[in-house]
Coordinates of C-alpha atoms in Angstrom, one line a residue:
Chain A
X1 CA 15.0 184.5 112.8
X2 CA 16.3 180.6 112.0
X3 CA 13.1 179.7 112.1
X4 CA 11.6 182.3 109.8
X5 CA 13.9 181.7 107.4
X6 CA 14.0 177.9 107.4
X7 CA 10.5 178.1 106.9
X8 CA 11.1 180.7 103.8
X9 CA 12.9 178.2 102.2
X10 CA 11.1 175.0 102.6
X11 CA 8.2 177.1 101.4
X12 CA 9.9 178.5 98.4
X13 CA 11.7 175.5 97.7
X14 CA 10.3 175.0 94.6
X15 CA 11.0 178.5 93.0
X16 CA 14.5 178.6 94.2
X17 CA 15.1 175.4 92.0
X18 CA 13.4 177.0 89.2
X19 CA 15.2 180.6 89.6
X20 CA 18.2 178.2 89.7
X21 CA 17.6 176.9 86.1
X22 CA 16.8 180.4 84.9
X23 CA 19.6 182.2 86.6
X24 CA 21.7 179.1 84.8
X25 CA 20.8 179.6 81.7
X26 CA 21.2 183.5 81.4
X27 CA 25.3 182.7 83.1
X28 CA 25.3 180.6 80.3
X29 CA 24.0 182.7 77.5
X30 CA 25.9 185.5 79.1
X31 CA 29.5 183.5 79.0
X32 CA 28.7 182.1 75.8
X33 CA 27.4 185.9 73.7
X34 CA 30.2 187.6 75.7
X35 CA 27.8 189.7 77.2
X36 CA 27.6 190.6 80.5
X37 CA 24.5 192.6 80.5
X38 CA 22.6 189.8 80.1
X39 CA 23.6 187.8 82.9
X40 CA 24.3 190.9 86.0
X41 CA 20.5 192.3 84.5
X42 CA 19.1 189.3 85.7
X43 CA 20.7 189.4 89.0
X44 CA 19.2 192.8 89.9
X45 CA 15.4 190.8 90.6
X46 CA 16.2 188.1 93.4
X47 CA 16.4 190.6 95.7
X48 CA 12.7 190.5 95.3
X49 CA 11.6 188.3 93.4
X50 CA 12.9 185.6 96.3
X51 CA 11.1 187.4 99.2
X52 CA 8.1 188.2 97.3
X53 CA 7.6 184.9 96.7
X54 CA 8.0 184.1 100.5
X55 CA 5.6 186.9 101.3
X56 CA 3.3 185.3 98.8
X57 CA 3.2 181.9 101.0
X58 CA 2.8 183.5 104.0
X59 CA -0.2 185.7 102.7
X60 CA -2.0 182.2 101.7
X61 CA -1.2 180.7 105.6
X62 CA -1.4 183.6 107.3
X63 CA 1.9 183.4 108.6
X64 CA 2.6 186.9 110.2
X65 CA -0.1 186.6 112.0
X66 CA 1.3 183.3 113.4
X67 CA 4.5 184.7 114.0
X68 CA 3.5 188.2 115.7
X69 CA 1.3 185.8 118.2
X70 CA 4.3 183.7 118.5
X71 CA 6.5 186.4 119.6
X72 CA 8.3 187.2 116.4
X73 CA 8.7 191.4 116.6
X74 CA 7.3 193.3 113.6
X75 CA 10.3 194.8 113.1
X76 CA 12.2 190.8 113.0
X77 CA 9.3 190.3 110.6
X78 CA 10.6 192.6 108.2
X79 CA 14.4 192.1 109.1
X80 CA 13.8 188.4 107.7
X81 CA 12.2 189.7 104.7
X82 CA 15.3 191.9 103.8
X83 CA 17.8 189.1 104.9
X84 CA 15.8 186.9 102.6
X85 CA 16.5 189.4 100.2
X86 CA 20.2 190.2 100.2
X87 CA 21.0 186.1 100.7
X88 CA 19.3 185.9 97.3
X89 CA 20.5 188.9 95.9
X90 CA 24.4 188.6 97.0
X91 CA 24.9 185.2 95.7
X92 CA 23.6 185.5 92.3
X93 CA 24.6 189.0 91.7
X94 CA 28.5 187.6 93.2
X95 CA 28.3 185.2 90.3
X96 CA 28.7 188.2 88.1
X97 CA 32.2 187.8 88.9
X98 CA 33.0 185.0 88.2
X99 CA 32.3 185.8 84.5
X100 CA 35.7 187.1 84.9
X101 CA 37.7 184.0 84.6
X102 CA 37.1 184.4 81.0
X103 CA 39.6 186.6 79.3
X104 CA 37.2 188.8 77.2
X105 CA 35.2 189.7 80.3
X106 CA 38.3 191.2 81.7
X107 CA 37.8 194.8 81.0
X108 CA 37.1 197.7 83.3
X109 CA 33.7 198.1 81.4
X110 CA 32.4 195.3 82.6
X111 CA 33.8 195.9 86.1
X112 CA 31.7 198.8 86.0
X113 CA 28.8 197.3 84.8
X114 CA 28.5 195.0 87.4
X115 CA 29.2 197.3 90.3
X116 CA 26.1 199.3 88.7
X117 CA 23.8 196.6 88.4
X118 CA 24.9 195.7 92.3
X119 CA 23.6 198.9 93.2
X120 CA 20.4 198.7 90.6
X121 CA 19.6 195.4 92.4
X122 CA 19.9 196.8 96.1
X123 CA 17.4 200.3 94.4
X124 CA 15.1 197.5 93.0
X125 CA 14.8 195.8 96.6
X126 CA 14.6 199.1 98.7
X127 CA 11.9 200.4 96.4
X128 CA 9.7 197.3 95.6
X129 CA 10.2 195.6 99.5
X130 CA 8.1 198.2 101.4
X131 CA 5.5 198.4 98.5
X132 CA 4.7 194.6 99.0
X133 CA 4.1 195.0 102.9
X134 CA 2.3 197.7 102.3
X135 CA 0.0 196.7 99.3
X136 CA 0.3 192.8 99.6
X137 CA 1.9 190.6 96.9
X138 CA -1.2 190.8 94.2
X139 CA -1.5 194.5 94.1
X140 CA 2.9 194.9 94.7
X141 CA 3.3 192.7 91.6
X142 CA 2.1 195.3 89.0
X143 CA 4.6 197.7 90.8
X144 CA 7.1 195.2 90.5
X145 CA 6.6 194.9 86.6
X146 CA 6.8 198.6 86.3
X147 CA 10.1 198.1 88.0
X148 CA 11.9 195.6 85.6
X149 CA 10.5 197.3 83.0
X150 CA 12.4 200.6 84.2
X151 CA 15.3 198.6 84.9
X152 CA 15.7 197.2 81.5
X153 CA 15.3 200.4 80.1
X154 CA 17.9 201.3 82.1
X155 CA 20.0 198.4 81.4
X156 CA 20.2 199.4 77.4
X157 CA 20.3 202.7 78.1
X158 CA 23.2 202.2 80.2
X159 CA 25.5 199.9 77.6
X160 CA 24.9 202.7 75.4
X161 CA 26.2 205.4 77.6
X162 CA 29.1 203.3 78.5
X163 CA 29.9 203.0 75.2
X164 CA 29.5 207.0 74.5
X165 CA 30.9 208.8 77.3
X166 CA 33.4 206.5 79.1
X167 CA 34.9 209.2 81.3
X168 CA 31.5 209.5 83.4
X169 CA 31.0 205.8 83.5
X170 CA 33.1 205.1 86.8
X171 CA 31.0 208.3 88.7
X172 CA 27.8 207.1 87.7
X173 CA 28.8 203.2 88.6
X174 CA 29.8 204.6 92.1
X175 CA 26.5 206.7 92.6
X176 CA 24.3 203.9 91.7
X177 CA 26.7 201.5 94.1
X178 CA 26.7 204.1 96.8
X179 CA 23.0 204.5 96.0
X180 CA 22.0 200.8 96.5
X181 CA 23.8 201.0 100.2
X182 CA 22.5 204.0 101.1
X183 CA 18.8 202.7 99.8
X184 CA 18.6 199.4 102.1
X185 CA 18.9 200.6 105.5
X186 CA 16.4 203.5 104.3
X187 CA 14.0 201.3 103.3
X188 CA 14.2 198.7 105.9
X189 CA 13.0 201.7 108.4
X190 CA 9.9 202.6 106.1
X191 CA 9.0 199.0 106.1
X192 CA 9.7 198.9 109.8
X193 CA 6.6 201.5 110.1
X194 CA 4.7 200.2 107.7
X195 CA 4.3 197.3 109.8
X196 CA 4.2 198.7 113.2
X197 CA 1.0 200.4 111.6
X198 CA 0.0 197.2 110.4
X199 CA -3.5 195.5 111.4
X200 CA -2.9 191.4 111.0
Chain B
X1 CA -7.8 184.2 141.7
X2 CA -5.5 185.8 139.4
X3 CA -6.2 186.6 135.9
X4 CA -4.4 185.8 132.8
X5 CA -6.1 188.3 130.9
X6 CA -7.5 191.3 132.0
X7 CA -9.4 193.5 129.2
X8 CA -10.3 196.9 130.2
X9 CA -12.1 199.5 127.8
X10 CA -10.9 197.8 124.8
X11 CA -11.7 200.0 121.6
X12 CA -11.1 199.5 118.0
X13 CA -12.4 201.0 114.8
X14 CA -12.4 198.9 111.7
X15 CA -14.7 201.1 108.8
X16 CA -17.9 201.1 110.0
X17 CA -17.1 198.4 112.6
X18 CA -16.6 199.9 116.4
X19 CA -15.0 197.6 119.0
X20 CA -16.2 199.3 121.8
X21 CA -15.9 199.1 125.8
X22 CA -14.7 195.9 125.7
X23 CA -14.0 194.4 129.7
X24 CA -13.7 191.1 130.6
X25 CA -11.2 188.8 132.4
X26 CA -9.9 185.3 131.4
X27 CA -9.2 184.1 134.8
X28 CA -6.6 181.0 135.7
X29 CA -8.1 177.8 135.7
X30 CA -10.9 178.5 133.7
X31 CA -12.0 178.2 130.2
X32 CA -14.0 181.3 128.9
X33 CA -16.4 180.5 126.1
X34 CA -16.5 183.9 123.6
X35 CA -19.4 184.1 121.8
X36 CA -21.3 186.0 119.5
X37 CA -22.2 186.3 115.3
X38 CA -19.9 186.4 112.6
X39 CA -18.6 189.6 113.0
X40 CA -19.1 191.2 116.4
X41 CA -15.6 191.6 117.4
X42 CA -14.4 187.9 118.5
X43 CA -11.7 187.9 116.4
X44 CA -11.0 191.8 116.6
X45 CA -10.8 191.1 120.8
X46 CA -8.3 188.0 120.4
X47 CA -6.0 189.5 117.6
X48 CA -5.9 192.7 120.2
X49 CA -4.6 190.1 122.9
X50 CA -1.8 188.9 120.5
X51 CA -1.1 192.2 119.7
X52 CA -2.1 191.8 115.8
X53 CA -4.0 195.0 115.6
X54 CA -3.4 198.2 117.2
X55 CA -5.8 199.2 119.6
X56 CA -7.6 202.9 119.5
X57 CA -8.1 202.8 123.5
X58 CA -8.1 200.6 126.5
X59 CA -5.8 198.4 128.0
X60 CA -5.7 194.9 127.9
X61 CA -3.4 192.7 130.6
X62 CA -2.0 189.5 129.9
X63 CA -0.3 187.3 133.1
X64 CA -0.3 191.1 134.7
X65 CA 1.7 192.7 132.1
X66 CA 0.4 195.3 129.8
X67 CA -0.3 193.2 126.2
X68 CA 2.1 195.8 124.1
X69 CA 5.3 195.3 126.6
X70 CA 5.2 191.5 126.5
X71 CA 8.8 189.5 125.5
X72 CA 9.3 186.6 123.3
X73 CA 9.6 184.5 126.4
X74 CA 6.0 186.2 127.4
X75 CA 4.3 185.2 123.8
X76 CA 5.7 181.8 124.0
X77 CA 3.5 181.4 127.4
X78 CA 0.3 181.9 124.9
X79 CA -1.0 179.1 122.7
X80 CA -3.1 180.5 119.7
X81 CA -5.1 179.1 117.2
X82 CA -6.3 181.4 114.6
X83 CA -8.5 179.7 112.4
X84 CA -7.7 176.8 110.0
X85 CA -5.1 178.4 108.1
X86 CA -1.9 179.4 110.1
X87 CA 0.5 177.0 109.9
X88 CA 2.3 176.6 106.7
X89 CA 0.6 174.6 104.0
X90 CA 3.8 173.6 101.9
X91 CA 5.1 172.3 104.7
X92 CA 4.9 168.8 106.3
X93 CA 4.6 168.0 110.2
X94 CA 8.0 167.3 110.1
X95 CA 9.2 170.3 108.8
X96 CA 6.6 172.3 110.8
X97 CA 8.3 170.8 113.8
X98 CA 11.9 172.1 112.8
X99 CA 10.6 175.6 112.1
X100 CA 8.9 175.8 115.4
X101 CA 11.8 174.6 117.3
X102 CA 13.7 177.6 115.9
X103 CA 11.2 179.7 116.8
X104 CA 9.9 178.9 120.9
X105 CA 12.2 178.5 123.2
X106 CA 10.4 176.5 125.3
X107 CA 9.7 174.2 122.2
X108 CA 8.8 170.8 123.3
X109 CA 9.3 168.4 120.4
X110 CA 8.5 165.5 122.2
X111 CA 4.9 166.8 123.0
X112 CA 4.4 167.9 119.7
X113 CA 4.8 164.5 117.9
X114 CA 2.3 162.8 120.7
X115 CA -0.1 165.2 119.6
X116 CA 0.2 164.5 116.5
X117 CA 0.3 160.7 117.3
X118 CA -2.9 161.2 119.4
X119 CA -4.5 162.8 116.1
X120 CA -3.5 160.1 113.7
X121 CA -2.1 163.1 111.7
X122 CA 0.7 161.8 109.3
X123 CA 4.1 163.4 109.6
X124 CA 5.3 163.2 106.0
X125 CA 2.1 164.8 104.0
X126 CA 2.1 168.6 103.3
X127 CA -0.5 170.4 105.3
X128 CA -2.6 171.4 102.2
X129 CA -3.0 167.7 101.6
X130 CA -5.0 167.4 105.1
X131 CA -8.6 167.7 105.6
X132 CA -9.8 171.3 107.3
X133 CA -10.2 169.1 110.7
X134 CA -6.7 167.7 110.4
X135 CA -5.3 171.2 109.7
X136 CA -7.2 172.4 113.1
X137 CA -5.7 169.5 115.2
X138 CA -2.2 170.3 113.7
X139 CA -2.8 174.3 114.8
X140 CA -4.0 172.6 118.2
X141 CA -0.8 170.1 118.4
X142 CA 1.9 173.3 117.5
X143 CA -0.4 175.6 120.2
X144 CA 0.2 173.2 123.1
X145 CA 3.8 172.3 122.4
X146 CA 5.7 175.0 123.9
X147 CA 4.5 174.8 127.6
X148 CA 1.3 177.2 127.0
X149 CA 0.0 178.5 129.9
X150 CA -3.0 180.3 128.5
X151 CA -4.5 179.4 125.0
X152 CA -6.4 182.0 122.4
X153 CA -8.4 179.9 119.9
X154 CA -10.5 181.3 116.9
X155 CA -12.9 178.7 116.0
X156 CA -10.8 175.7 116.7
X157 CA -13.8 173.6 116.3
X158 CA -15.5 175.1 113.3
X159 CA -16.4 172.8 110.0
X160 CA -15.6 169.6 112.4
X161 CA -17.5 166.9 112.8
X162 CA -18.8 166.0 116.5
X163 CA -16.0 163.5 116.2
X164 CA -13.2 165.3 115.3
X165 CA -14.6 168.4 117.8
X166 CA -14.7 165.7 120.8
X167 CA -11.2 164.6 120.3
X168 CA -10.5 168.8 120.1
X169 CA -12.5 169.0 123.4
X170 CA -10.3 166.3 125.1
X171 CA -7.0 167.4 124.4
X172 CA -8.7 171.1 125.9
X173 CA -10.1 168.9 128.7
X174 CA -6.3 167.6 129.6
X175 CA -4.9 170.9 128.9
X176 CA -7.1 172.4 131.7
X177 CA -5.7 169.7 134.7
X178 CA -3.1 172.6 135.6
X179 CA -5.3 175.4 137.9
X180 CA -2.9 178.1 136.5
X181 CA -3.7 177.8 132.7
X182 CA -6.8 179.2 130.8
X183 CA -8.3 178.7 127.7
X184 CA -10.1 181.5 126.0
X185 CA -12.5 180.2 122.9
X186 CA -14.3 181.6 120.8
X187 CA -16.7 179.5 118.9
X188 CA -20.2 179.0 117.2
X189 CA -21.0 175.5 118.5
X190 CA -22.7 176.8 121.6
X191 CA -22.8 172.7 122.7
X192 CA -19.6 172.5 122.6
X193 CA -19.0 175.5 125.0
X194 CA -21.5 174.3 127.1
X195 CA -19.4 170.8 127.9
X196 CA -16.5 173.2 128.5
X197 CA -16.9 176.6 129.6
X198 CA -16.7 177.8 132.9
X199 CA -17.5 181.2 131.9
X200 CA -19.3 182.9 129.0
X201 CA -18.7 186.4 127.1
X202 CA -21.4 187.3 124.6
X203 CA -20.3 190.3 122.1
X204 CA -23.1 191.8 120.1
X205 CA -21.8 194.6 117.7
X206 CA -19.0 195.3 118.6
X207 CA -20.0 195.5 122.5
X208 CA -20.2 193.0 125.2
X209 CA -24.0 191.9 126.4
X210 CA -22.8 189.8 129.5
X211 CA -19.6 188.4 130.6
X212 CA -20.4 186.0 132.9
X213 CA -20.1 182.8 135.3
X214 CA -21.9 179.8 132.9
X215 CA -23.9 178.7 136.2
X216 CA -24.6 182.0 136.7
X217 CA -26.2 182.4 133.8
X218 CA -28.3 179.4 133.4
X219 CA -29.6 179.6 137.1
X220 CA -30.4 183.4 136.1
X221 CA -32.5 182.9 132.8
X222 CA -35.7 180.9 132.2
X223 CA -37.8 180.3 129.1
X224 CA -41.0 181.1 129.7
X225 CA -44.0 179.6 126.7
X226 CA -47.5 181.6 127.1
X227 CA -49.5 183.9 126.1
X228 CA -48.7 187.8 125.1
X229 CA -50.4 188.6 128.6
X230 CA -48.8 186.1 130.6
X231 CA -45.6 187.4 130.1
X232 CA -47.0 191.1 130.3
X233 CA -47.9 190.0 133.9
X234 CA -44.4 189.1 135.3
X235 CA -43.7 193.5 135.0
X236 CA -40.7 194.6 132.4
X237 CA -38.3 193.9 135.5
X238 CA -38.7 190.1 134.8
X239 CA -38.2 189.9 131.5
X240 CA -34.9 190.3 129.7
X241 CA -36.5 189.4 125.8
X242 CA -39.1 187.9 124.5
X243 CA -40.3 186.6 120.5
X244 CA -43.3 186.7 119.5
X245 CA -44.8 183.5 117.3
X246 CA -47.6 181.9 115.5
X247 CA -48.9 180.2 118.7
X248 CA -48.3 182.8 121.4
X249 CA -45.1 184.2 122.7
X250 CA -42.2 182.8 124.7
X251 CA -39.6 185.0 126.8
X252 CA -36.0 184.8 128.1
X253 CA -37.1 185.5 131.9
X254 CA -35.0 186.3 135.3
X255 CA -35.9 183.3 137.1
X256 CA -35.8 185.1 140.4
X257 CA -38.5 188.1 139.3
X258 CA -41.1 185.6 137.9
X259 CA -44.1 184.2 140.2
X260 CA -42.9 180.2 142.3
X261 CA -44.2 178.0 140.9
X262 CA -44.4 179.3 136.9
X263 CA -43.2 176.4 134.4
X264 CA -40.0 177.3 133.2
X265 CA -37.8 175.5 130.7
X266 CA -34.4 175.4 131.2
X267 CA -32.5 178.3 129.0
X268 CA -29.3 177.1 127.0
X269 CA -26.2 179.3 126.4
X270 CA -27.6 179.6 122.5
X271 CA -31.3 180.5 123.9
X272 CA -29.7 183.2 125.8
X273 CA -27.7 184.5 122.7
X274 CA -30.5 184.1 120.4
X275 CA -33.1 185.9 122.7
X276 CA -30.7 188.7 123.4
X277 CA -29.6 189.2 119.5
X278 CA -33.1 188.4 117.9
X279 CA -35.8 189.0 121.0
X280 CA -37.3 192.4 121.4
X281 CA -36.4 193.7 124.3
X282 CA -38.5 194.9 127.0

């Protein structure tokens, strides 16, 4: 599993710099406007778009084939794509928090929010993971698009309804959050078959 | 002798493509040469041995254990080489080197870099800088670093030049000094599994025309250059193919049926192949 995941990163390498600078720049913008959507919206994609990247690489070099010949397990295969996954995810989504320091963060709103968009990042991840293994990167990628899309709607749709009815806010933070758990394990077993029925 | 593969009824459907009845064994201490067009099921039959595809039927044994139930620890007892592109392109030998070292146990880092020493391969460069011969002997290098005892290699020698492809057939040379490893190579550069081989599998659509012992086959088959009646003569016992041409017709013939004393040529692995895949049978 070392392995695999050493060689994610030296492969991705580049990208993680450059979702470095972008993740940067959105704290920023998000400290700077006061607004938190913008920065925990962000957070919900490097749950995927980390490991999709990886699984990109490996498509070009033919890496799972490598790996299965080596002795790598399908179902380790996919375990590293999900640990991938949540490593990226955590971090930058655990940075949310830190938006806190600042005073006018400090309100059980945002809280809310960003125990919502946890759980909309874990959703994003389960859904779009086992698409990818099963339809490969290109054809994944539209999916994926759909996704954010969906998720942005969400996003406004969701400051607004914060705004309006603040006494269902807390129950539908929790569902999402309780969603998102419930999602990963779920979708680590579909991927899990998808490629046990996988020809490499 | 014990064999470190044993494939029994191997079957796989791929569309229109049938992998079918596939039997052969890849015994210790020898090197089987697996050939056959683009397409007829070489690469099916080794990703089958790795357990990259699932198999419709049949059973294939690897070191006496059924394929599907072999460990990490098994795997890391296999060498493969699966085409040009497998190891990591963005990544330099170096790097290569700490990935696979988290990855066999029975890593041998040492090896690895006289390999690449041997090669001349530099250890800094990424892999998509290197030329498609250096990118083979780097496959080669990672396959025989973790104490091997039976190598699987896809075309480890195609798009090299005779130089490069020598150097290959060296390093395969040393490989086989230990009676209880095997090489099993698939390849179009019939020469080069002539120098090699000890034993020959020819697929043909998806099925296998002859698995056999290379002296075998050689002290078997004959050409045979004459005329349509000539080869008429020898009876349809004697002749395995024939092609017809501007000048006459020529034959792939068992030596043993044909009259003492006929001229023969000698027939080559690739005349064998050819006569099989593009002769008219008898």
């Amino acid at each position: 599993m070392k392995g695999m995941l050493l060689k994610d990163i030296l492969n991705i390498r580049g990208q993680i710099a450059y979702y470095a600078v972008i993740i940067a720049v959105f704290f920023a913008v998000a400290a700077v406007t006061g607004n938190l959507y913008f920065y925990a919206g962000i957070s919900c994609f490097c749950g995927v778009a980390v490991p999709l990247s990886a699984v990109a690489y490996d498509e070009k070099d033919n890496w799972e084939r490598f790996a299965l010949a080596a002795g790598v397990t399908r179902g380790r295969l996919a375990l590293s794509r999900y640990l991938l996954g949540l490593a990226s995810f955590f971090p930058v989504w655990g940075l949310s928090f830190l938006l806190f320091v600042l005073p006018s963060f400090r309100t059980a709103e945002n809280l809310l929010a960003v125990l919502t968009f946890g759980g909309m990042g874990l959703l994003v991840m389960s859904v779009v993971l086992p698409l990818v293994f099963k339809m490969g990167t290109e054809k994944a990628r539209a999916v994926y698009i759909v996704v954010i899309l969906a998720v942005m709607l969400c996003s406004a749709g969701l400051a607004s309804f914060f705004g309006l009815a603040e006494g269902a806010v807390p129950v539908v933070a929790a569902v999402l959050l309780a969603a998102g758990i419930v999602s990963v394990p779920i979708s680590f077993a579909v991927s899990c078959s998808v490629y046990r029925k996988k020809d490499f | 002798m014990q064999d470190n593969v044993r494939i029994r009824a191997l079957s796989k459907r791929f569309g229109d493509f049938l992998l079918d009845d596939v039997s052969f064994d890849v015994p210790a201490g020898s090197v089987v040469g697996f050939i056959g067009e683009n397409g007829a099921g070489k690469s099916t039959t080794i990703k089958s041995i790795l357990g990259l595809v699932n198999t419709d039927g049949g059973r294939i044994e690897v070191f006496g254990k059924d394929a599907r139930l072999l460990t990490e620890e098994d795997k890391g007892d296999i060498g493969a080489v699966l085409g040009e592109h497998c190891l990591p392109q963005d990544l330099t030998l170096r790097e290569v080197n700490a990935v696979m070292r988290r990855i066999f146990r029975g890593w041998q880092e040492g090896e690895f870099f006289s390999f690449v020493k041997r090669f001349a391969l530099p250890e800094n460069k990424k892999l998509r800088s290197f030329s498609g011969g250096m990118r083979q002997k780097a496959a080669l290098s990672a396959a025989l670093s973790h104490g091997a005892r039976l190598l699987l290699l896809d075309e480890p020698t195609a798009g090299l030049d005779p130089v490069a492809r020598d150097e290959i057939l060296d390093v395969l040379y040393d490989f086989m000094q230990d009676e209880c490893r095997s090489v099993l190579l698939s390849s179009h550069i019939l020469s080069d599994l002539e120098k090699l081989c000890d034993h020959i599998v020819f697929i043909h659509g998806g099925k296998i025309v002859f698995a056999e012992e290379k002296d075998v086959l050689t002290e078997r088959y004959a050409l045979f250059r004459g005329s349509a009646e000539e080869v008429g003569a020898f009876g349809r016992g004697a002749v395995a193919a024939y092609m017809r041409g501007d000048f006459g017709m020529s034959a792939l013939v068992y030596r043993d049926k044909v009259p003492a004393g006929t001229p023969l040529d000698r027939a080559g692995i690739e005349d064998i192949m050819l006569y099989f895949v593009r002769g008219e049978r008898v």
